[in-house]
Coordinates of C-alpha atoms and ligand atoms in Angstrom, one line a residue:
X949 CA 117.2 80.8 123.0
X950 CA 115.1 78.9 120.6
X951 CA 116.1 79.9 117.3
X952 CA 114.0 81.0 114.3
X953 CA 114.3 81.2 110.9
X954 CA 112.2 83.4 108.7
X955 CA 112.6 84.0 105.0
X956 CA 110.2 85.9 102.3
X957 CA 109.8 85.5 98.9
X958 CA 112.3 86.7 96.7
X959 CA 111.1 89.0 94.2
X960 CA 112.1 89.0 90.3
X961 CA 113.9 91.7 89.1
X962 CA 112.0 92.6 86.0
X963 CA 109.7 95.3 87.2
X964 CA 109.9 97.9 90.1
X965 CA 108.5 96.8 93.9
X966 CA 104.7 97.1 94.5
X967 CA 102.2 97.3 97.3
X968 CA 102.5 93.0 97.1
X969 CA 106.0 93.1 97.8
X970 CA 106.2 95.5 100.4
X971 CA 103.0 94.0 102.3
X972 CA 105.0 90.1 102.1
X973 CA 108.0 92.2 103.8
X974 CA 105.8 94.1 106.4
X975 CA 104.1 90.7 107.3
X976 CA 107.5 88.8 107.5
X977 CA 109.1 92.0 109.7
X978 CA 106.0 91.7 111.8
X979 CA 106.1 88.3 112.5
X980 CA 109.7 88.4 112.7
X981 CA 110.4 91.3 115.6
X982 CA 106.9 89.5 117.3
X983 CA 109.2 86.3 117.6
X984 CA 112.6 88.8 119.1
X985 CA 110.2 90.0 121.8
X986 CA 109.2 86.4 122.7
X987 CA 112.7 85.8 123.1
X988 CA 113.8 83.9 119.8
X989 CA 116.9 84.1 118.5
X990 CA 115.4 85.4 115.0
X991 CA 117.2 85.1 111.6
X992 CA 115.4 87.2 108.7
X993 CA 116.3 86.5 105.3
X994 CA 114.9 88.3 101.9
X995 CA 116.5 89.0 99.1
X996 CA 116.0 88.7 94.8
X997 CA 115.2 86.0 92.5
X998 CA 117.8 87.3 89.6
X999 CA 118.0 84.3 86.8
X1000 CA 115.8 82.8 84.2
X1001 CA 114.1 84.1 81.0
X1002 CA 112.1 86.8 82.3
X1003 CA 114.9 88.8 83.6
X1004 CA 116.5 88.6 80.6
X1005 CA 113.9 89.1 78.2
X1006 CA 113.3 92.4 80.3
X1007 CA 117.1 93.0 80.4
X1008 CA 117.3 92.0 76.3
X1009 CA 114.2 95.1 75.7
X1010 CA 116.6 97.6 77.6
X1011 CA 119.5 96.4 75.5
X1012 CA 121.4 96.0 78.6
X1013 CA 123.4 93.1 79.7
X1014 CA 121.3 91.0 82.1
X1015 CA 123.6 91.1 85.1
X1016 CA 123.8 94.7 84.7
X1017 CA 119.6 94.8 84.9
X1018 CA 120.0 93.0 87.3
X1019 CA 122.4 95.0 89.7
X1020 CA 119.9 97.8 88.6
X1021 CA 116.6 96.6 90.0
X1022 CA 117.9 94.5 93.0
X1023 CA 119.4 98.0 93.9
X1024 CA 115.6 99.1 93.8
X1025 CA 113.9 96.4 95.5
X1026 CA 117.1 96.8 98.3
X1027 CA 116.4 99.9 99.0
X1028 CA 113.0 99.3 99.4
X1029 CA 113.4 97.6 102.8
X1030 CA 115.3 100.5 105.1
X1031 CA 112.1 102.8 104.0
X1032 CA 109.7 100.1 105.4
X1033 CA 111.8 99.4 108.5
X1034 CA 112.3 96.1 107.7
X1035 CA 114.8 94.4 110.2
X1036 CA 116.2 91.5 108.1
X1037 CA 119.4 90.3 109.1
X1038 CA 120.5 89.6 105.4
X1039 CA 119.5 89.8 102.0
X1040 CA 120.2 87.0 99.2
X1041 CA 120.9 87.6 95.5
X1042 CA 120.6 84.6 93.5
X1043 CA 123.7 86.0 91.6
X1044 CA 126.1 85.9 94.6
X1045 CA 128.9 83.1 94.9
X1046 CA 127.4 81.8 97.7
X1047 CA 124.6 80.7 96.1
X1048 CA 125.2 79.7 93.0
X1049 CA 128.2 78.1 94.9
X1050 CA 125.4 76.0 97.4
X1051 CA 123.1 75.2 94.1
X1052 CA 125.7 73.4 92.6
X1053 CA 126.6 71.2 95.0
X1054 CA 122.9 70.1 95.7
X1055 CA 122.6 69.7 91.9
X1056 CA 125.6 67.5 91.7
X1057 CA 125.0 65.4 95.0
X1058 CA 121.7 64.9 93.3
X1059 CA 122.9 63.9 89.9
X1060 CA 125.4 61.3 91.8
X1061 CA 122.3 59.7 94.0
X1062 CA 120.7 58.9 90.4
X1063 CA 117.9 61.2 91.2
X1064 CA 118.5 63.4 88.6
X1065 CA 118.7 61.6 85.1
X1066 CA 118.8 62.8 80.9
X1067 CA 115.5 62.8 78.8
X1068 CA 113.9 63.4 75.4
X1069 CA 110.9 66.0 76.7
X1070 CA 107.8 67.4 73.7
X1071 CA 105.8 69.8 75.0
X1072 CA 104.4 73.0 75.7
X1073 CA 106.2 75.9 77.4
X1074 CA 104.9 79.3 79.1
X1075 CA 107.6 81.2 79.2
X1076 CA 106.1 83.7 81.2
X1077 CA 105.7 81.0 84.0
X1078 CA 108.5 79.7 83.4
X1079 CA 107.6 75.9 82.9
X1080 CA 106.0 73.0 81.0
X1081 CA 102.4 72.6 80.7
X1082 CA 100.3 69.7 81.1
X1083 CA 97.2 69.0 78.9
X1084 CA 95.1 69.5 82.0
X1085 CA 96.3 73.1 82.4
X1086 CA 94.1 73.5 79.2
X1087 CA 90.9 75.4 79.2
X1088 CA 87.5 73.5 78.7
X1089 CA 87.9 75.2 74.8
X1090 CA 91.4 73.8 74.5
X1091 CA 93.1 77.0 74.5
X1092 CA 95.7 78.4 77.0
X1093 CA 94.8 80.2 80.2
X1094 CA 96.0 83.7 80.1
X1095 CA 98.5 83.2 83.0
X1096 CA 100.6 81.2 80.7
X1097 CA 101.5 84.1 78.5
X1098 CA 102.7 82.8 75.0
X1099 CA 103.2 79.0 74.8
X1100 CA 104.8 77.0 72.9
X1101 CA 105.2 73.4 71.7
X1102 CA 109.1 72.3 71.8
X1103 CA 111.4 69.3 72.0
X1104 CA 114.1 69.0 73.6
X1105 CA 116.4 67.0 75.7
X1106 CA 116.9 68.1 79.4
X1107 CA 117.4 66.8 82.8
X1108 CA 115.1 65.8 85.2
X1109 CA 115.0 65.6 88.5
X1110 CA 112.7 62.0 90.1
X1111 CA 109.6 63.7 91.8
X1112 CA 107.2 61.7 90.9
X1113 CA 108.6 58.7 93.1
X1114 CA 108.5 60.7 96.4
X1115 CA 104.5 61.8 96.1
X1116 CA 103.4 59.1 98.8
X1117 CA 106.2 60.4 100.9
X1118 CA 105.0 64.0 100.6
X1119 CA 101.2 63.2 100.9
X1120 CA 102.0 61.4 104.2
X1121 CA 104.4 63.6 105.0
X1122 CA 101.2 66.5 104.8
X1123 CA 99.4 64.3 106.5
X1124 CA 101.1 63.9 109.6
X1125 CA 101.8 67.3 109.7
X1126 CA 98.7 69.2 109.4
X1127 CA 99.9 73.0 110.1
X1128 CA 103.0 72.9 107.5
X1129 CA 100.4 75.3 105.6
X1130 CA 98.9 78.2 107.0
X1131 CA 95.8 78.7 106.2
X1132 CA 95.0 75.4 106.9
X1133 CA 92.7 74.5 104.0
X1134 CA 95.7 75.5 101.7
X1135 CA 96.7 72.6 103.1
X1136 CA 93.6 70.5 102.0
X1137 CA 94.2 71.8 98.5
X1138 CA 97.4 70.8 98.5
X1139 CA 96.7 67.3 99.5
X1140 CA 93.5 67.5 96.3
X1141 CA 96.4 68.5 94.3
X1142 CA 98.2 65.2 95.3
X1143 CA 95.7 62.9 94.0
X1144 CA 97.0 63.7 91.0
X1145 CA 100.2 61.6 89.7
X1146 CA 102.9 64.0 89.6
X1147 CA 105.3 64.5 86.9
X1148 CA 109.0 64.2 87.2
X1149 CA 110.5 68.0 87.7
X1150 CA 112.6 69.4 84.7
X1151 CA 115.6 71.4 86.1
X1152 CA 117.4 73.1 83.4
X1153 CA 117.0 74.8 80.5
X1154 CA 119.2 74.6 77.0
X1155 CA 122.0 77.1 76.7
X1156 CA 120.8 77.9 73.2
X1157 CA 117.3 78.9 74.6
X1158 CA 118.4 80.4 77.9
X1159 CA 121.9 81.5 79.0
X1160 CA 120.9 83.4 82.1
X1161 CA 121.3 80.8 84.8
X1162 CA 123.6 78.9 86.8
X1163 CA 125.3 76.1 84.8
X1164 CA 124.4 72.5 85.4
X1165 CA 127.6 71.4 87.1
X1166 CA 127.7 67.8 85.1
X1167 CA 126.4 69.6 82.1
X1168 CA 127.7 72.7 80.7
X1169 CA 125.2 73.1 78.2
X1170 CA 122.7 73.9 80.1
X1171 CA 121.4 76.2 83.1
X1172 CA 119.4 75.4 86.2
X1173 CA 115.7 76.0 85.8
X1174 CA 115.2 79.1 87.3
X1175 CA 112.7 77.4 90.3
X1176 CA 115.0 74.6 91.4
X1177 CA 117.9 77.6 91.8
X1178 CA 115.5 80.0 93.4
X1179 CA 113.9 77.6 95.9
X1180 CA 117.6 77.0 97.0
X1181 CA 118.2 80.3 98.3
X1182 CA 116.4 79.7 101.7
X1183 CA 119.1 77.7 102.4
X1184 CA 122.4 78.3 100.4
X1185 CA 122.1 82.0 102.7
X1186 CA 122.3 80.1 105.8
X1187 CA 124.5 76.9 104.7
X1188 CA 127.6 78.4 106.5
X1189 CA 125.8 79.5 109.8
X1190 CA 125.3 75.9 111.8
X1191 CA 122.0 76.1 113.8
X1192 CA 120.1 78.0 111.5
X1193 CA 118.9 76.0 109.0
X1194 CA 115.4 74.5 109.1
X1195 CA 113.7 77.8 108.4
X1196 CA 111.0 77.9 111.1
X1197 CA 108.7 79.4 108.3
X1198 CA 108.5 80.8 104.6
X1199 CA 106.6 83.4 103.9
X1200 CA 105.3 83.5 100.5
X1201 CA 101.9 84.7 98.3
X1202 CA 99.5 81.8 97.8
X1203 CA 100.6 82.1 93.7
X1204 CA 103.7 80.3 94.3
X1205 CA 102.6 77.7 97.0
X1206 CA 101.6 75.4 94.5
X1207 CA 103.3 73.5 93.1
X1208 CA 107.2 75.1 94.2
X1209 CA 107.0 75.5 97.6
X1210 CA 104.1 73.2 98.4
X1211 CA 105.4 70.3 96.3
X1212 CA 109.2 71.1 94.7
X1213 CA 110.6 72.5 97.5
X1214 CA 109.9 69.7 100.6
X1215 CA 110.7 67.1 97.7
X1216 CA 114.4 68.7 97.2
X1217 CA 114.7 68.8 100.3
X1218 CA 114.1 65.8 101.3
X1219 CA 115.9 64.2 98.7
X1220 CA 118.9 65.8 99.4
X1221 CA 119.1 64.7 103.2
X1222 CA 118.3 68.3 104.5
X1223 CA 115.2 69.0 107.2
X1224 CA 112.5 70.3 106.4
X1225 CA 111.1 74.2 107.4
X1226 CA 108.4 74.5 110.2
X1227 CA 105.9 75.7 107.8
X1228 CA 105.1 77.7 104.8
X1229 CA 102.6 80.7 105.4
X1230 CA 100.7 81.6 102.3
X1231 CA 99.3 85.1 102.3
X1232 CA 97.0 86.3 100.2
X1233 CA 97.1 88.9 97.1
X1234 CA 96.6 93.1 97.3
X1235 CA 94.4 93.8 94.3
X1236 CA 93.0 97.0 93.1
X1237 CA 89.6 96.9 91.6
X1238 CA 88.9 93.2 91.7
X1239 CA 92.3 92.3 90.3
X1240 CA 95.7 91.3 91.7
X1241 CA 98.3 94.2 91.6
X1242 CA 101.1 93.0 89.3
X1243 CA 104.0 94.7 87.5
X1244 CA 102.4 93.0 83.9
X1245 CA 98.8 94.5 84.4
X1246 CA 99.6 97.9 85.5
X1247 CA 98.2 98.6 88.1
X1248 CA 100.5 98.0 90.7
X1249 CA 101.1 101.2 93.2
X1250 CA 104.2 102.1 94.7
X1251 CA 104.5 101.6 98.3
X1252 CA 107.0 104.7 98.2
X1253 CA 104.6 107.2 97.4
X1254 CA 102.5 106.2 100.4
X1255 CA 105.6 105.8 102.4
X1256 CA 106.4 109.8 101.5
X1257 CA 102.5 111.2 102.1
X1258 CA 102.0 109.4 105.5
X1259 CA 104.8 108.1 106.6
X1260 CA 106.5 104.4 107.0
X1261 CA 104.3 103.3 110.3
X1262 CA 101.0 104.6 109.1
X1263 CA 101.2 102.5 106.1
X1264 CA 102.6 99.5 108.1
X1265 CA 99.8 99.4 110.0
X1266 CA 97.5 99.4 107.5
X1267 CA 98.7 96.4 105.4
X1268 CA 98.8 94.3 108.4
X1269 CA 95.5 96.3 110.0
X1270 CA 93.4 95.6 106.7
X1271 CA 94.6 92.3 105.7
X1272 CA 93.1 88.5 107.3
X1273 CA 96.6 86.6 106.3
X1274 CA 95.9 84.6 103.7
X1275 CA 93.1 86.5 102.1
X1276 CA 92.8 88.8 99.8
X1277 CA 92.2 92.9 100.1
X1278 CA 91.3 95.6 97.7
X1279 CA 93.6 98.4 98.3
X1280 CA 91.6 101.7 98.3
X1281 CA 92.8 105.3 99.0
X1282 CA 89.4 105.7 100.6
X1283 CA 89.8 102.8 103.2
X1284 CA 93.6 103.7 103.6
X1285 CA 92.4 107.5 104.9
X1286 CA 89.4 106.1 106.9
X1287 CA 92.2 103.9 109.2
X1288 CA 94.7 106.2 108.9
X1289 CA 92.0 109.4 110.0
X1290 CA 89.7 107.8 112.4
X1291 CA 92.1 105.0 114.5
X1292 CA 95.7 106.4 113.9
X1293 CA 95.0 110.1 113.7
X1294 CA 92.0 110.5 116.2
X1295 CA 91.8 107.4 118.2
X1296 CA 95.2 106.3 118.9
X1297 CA 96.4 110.0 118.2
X1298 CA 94.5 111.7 120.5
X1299 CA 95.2 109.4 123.3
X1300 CA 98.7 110.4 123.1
X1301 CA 98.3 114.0 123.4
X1302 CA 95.4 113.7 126.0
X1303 CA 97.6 111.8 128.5
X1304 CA 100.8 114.3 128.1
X1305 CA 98.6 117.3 128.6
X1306 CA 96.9 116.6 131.4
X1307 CA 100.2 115.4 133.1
X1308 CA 101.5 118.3 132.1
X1309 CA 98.6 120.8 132.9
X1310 CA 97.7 119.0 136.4
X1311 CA 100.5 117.7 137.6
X1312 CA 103.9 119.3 136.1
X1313 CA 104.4 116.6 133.4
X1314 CA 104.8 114.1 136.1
X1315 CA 103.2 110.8 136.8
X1316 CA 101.8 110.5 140.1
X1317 CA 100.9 107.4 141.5
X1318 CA 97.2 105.7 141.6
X1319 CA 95.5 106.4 144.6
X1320 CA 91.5 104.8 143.9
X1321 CA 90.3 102.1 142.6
X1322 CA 86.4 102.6 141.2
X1323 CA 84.5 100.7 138.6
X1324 CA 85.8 103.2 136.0
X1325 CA 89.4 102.3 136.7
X1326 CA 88.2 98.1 137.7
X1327 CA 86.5 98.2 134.0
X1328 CA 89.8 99.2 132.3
X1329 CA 91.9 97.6 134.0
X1330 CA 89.9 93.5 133.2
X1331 CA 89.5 95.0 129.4
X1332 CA 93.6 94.8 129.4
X1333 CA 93.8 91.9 131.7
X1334 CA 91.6 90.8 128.9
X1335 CA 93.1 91.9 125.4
X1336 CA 96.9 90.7 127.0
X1337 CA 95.7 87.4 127.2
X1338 CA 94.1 87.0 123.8
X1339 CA 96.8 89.4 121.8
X1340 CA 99.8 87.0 122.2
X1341 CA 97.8 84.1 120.9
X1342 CA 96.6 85.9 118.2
X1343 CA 100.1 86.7 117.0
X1344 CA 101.3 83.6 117.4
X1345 CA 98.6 82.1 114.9
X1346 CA 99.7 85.5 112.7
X1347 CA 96.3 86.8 113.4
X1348 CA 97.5 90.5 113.1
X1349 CA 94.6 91.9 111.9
X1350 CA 92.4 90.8 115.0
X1351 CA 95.4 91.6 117.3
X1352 CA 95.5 95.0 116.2
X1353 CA 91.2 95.3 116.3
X1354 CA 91.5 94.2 119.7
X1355 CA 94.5 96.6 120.4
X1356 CA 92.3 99.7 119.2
X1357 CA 89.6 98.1 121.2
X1358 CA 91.6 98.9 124.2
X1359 CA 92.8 102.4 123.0
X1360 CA 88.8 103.5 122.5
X1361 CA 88.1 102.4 125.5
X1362 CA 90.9 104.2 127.5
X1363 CA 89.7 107.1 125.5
X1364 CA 86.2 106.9 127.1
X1365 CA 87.7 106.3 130.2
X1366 CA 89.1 110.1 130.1
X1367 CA 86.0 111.3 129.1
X1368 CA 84.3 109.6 131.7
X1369 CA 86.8 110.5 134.1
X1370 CA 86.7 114.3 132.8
X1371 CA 90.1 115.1 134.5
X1372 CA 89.6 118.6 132.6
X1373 CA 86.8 118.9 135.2
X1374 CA 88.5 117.5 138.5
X1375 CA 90.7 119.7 137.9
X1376 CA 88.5 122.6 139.2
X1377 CA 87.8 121.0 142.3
X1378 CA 89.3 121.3 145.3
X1379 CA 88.1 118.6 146.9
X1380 CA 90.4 116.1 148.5
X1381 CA 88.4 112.8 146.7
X1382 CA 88.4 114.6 143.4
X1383 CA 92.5 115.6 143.6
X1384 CA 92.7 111.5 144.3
X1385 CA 90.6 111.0 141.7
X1386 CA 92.3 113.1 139.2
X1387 CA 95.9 111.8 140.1
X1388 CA 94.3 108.4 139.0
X1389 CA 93.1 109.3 136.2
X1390 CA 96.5 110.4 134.9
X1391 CA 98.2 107.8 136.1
X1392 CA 95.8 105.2 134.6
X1393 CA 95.7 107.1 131.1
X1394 CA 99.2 106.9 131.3
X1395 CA 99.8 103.0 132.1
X1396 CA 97.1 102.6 129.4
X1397 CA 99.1 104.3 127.1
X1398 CA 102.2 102.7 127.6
X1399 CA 100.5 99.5 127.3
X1400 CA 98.4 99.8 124.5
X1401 CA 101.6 101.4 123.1
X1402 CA 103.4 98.1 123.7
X1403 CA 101.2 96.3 121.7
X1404 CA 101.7 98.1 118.6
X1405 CA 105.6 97.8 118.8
X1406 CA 105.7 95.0 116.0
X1407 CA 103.6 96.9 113.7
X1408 CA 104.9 100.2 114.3
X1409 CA 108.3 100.5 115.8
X1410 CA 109.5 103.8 114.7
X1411 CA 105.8 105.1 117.0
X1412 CA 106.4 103.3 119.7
X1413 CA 109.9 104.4 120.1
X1414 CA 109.1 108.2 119.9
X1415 CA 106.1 107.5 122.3
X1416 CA 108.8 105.4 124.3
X1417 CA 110.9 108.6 124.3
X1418 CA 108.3 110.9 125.8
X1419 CA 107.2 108.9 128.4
X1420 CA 110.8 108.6 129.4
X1421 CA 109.9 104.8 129.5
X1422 CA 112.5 102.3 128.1
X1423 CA 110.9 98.8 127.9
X1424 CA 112.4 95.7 129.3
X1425 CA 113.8 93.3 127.1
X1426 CA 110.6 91.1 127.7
X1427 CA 107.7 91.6 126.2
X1428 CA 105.3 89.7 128.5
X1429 CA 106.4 91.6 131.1
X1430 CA 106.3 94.9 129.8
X1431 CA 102.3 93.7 129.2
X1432 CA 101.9 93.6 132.7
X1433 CA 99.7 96.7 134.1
X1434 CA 101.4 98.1 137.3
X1435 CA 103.2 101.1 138.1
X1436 CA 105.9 101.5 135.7
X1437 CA 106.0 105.3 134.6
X1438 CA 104.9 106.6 138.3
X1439 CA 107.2 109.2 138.9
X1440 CA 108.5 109.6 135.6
X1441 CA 108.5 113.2 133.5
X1442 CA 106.9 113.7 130.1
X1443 CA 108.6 115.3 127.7
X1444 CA 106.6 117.6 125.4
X1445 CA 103.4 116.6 123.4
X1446 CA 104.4 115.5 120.0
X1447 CA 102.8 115.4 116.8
X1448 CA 102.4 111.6 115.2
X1449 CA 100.1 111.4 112.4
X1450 CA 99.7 114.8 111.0
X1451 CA 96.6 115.2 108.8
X1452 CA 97.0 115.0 104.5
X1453 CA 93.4 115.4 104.2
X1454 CA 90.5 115.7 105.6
X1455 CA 88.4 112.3 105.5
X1456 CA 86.1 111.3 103.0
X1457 CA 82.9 109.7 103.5
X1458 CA 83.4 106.3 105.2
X1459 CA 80.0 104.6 103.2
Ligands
MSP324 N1 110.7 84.9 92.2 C1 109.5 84.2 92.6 C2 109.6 83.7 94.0 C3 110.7 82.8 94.3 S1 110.7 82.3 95.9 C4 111.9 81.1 96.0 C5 108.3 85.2 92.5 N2 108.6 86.5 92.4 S2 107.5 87.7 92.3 O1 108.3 88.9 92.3 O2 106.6 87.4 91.3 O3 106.7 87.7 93.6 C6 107.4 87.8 94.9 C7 106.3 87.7 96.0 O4 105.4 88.8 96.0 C8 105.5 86.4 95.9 O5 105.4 85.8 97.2 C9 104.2 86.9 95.4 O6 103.1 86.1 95.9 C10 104.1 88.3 96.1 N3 103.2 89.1 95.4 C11 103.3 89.6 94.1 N4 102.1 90.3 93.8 C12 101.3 90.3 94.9 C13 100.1 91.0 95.3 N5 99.4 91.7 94.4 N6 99.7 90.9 96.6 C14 100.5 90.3 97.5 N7 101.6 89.6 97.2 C15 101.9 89.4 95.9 O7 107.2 84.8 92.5

C-alpha cells in the first residue's frame, strides 16, 4: 500500500472556527478518504497552532493564563471536526510534549551545524503577523499596509537561522520540480518571489517581549518564533511512526504559502537532512461581500450554524461543489439554497425516491434484472462509461468542483431517463415488451443510482451510507470497481424510501 501523508493548516487559537477553516478541513477530508478508496494507506493530520503573541495577547484581554486560553479554544476548534465528519487520524497541539519535544531537537541539531548563529537585528515588527518587515513591504506613500497591524521599530539581539545561503538550492529545487505547488502559477510566483535576495530567517523572540513559546534549547532567554515551531508540527506528529514522514501534501490557504511554507518550510527541511513533502496545495479564501472572512474583520460565519439548518453533507458539498481549489468564492446564503434546492433536494433527491418507489410500487421493492437494451438505456449507459473515466482524473488533480458538475451531470440525466422511460406509464400495460421494458427501467434507475451514489462518497459519506443502507448494497473495498456498471443490486430488496435533504425554505430567485 502506497502510503500518504496529508496534513492541514493549523489554525490559531485566538478566535472561534469559520467557514475558512472548516472549508481547508472538508477539502483535506475529501482529498484524504479519495486517496483510502484508491487504496493508500492514508495518514490525516490537523491540529492547532497554540504559541506566539497573538494567542497571548488574546489570552492577556481575557485575563486568563495563556495555556488555559489555549485548552479553551483548541477544545473549540476540536470539536469542530466530528460535526464535519472529518476522518483525521490525529490532531497536533503545538503545546503537547511531543512537539515541543521534536522542535527542540531540530533547533539544537541546527544550532550545532552552525546554521543557526547570534545577531544585533533594527527593525520593524508587525506583531499581528508575527514578523520583521522589510522596506519593500512599504506602500508607494511610505506607510504600512494594513495587514501589518501596528508596527514597530525595535532592536534587538536574536538568533537567526542561514536562509539566505540555500535560495539557489530552493529555486532549482522549484525548478525541477514543477507541481510542488498546486495551482501551478503559485508556483511561478514563487519562483518571481525568488529573484529577490532573501534574508536570513529570525527564529526566536526575547523572553522579555514574548514568553509564550517553546524555549530556545541553547538559549533560555528566548522562545522559538512562533513560524519555525508551527511549520514543525507536520512532522514532530509523525517523527515516531517510521514510514510516514514525507507528507505526500500540505494543504494550506494561499495567505501562508509565501513565504513559510513556500520558502521557510522546504529550507528547514532541507537543512536539517529530512525529505521533502510531495507538494503543497494552496486553496484559495471564502470571502463575504468582496472580502476574506477572518476572525479580525468580523464577518466570519460559523460553519455550525449551517451544520445545524441543513445538515453536515449538504454543507460539505457545497464548499467543495462551489469552490475551483485555489480560487476564491463569495459565500452567499442565496447560492448556498440554490445548490442545496435545485441539485441536492430536487435533482439528486428525487432520484432517490424515484428509484425506491417504483421498485417498490412495480416490483415488490425488488430489483429485477435488465432484460433490453434500447438507445435510451445505450445513451446512459456511454454517459457513465463517460463521466467514470474523466471523474478519477479530475480527483486526482483535486478538481472537486468539476468532478462533482460532472457527477450531477449524470444524476440529471438518469432523471430524464425515468421520464423518458415513464415506468409510471408501463406500468399500465400489459404488454409483454412494455413489462421488459419496465423491469429495465428499474433496474437501470437503480444501477444509476448506486453509481452516481458512489461518486459522491468522498464528499458526502454520511449520504452515501444511508443510500448504501437502502439499497441493501455494501460496497467493495475498491472503488474502481464499485464504478463499474453491471448488475450489482439485481435481486436485492429496498428498504423504505427515506427522506435526505428536507426542505428549510423555499428557494429564492436564482438571478
Ligand atoms: N497558524 C497559522 C498556520 C500555521 S501552519 C504550520 C495560520 N492560522 S490561521 O488560523 O490564521 O489560518 C488557518 C488556515 O485557515 C490557513 O490555511 C488559512 O489560509 C485558512 N483560512 C483562514 N481564513 C480563510 C478564509 N477566509 N478562507 C479560506 N481559508 C482561510 O495561518
Amino acid at each position: 500500500m502506497k502510503s500518504f501523508y496529508i496534513t492541514t493548516a493549523i489554525d490559531y487559537v485566538n478566535g472561534s472556527p469559520h467557514l475558512g477553516h472548516a472549508y481547508e478541513k472538508v477539502l483535506t477530508d475529501v482529498i484524504a478518504r479519495f486517496r483510502r478508496m484508491m487504496g493508500d494507506q492514508v495518514h490525516f493530520l490537523t491540529g492547532v497552532d497554540e504559541h506566539g503573541q497573538k494567542v497571548q495577547q488574546s489570552a492577556k484581554k481575557k485575563g486568563i493564563p495563556p495555556q488555559q486560553f489555549a485548552d479553551e479554544v483548541s477544545a473549540e476548534f476540536r470539536a469542530l471536526l466530528p460535526k464535519l465528519n472529518i476522518s483525521n487520524d490525529d490532531f497536533i497541539r503545538t503545546t503537547e510534549e511531543r512537539h515541543k519535544k521534536v522542535v527542540g531537537q531540530v533547533l539544537q541539531q541546527l544550532f550545532d551545524k552552525g546554521e543557526i548563529y547570534k545577531a544585533e537585528y533594527k527593525g520593524f515588527y508587525s506583531t499581528r503577523q508575527e514578523q520583521f518587515l522589510q522596506e519593500k513591504d512599504r506602500r508607494p506613500d511610505g506607510a504600512w499596509p494594513e495587514i501589518f497591524g501596528e508596527v514597530t521599530e525595535i532592536v534587538e539581539t536574536n538568533y537567526f537561522f542561514k536562509l539566505k545561503q540555500y535560495q539557489e538550492w530552493l529555486v532549482e529545487f522549484l525548478t525541477t520540480h514543477e507541481d510542488f505547488i498546486f495551482p501551478k502559477y503559485r508556483q511561478k510566483q514563487v519562483l518571481e518571489f525568488l529573484k529577490e535576495p532573501l534574508n536570513d530567517l529570525c527564529v526566536s523572540r526575547p523572553r522579555e517581549r514574548l514568553e509564550w513559546g517553546i524555549p530556545l534549547p541553547f538559549d533560555g532567554a528566548y522562545v522559538t518564533y512562533v513560524w519555525f515551531d508551527a511549520l514543525l508540527n507536520y512532522y514532530s506528529a509523525v517523527a515516531d511512526k517510521p514510514g510516514v514522514w514525507p507528507a505526500a501534501y500540505h494543504v494550506i490557504g494561499k495567505d501562508i504559502l509565501l513565504p513559510p511554507h513556500a520558502v521557510y518550510w522546504p529550507i528547514m527541511l532541507h537543512a536539517a537532512g529530512l525529505a521533502l513533502p510531495g507538494g503543497i496545495i494552496a486553496h484559495g479564501w471564502w470571502m463575504t461581500g468582496g472580502s476574506k472572512m477572518s476572525k479580525s474583520t468580523g464577518n466570519a460565519l460559523n460553519p455550525l450554524d449551517l451544520v445545524a439548518e441543513f445538515g453536515t453533507d449538504a454543507f460539505r458539498y457545497f464548499l467543495i461543489r462551489e469552490m475551483n481549489v485555489g480560487q476564491d468564492s463569495d459565500f452567499t446564503r442565496e447560492q448556498f439554497l440554490v445548490r442545496y434546492n435545485s441539485e441536492l433536494a430536487n435533482n439528486f433527491g428525487n432520484l432517490v425516491n424515484r428509484t425506491l418507489n417504483m421498485a417498490n410500487r412495480f416490483h415488490g421493492a425488488v430489483v429485477p434484472a435488465a432484460e433490453v437494451a434500447e438507445d435510451a438505456e445505450k445513451e446512459l449507459h456511454a454517459l457513465w462509461e463517460k463521466t467514470r473515466e474523466e471523474v478519477i482524473p479530475l480527483c486526482e488533480g483535486f478538481q472537486f468542483h468539476t468532478a462533482l458538475e460532472k457527477t450531477f451531470f449524470f444524476i440529471t440525466a438518469t432523471n430524464a431517463y425515468i421520464e423518458k422511460r415513464a415506468p409510471w406509464k408501463l406500468g399500465k400495460s400489459t404488454e409483454a415488451h412494455d413489462q421488459a421494458l419496465l423491469r429495465t427501467s428499474i433496474a437501470t434507475m437503480a444501477e444509476a443510482l448506486r453509481l452516481g451514489t458512489a461518486l459522491l462518497t468522498a464528499v458526502m459519506p454520511a449520504t452515501v451510507e444511508k443510500i448504501n443502507a437502502v439499497l441493501g448494497h455494501s460496497p467493495g473495498g475498491n472503488w474502481r470497481d464499485e464504478l463499474v456498471w453491471g448488475a450489482k443490486l439485481t435481486g436485492t430488496k429496498f428498504a423504505e424510501a427515506l427522506v435526505l435533504f428536507p426542505r428549510p425554505e423555499k428557494p429564492k430567485a436564482t438571478g
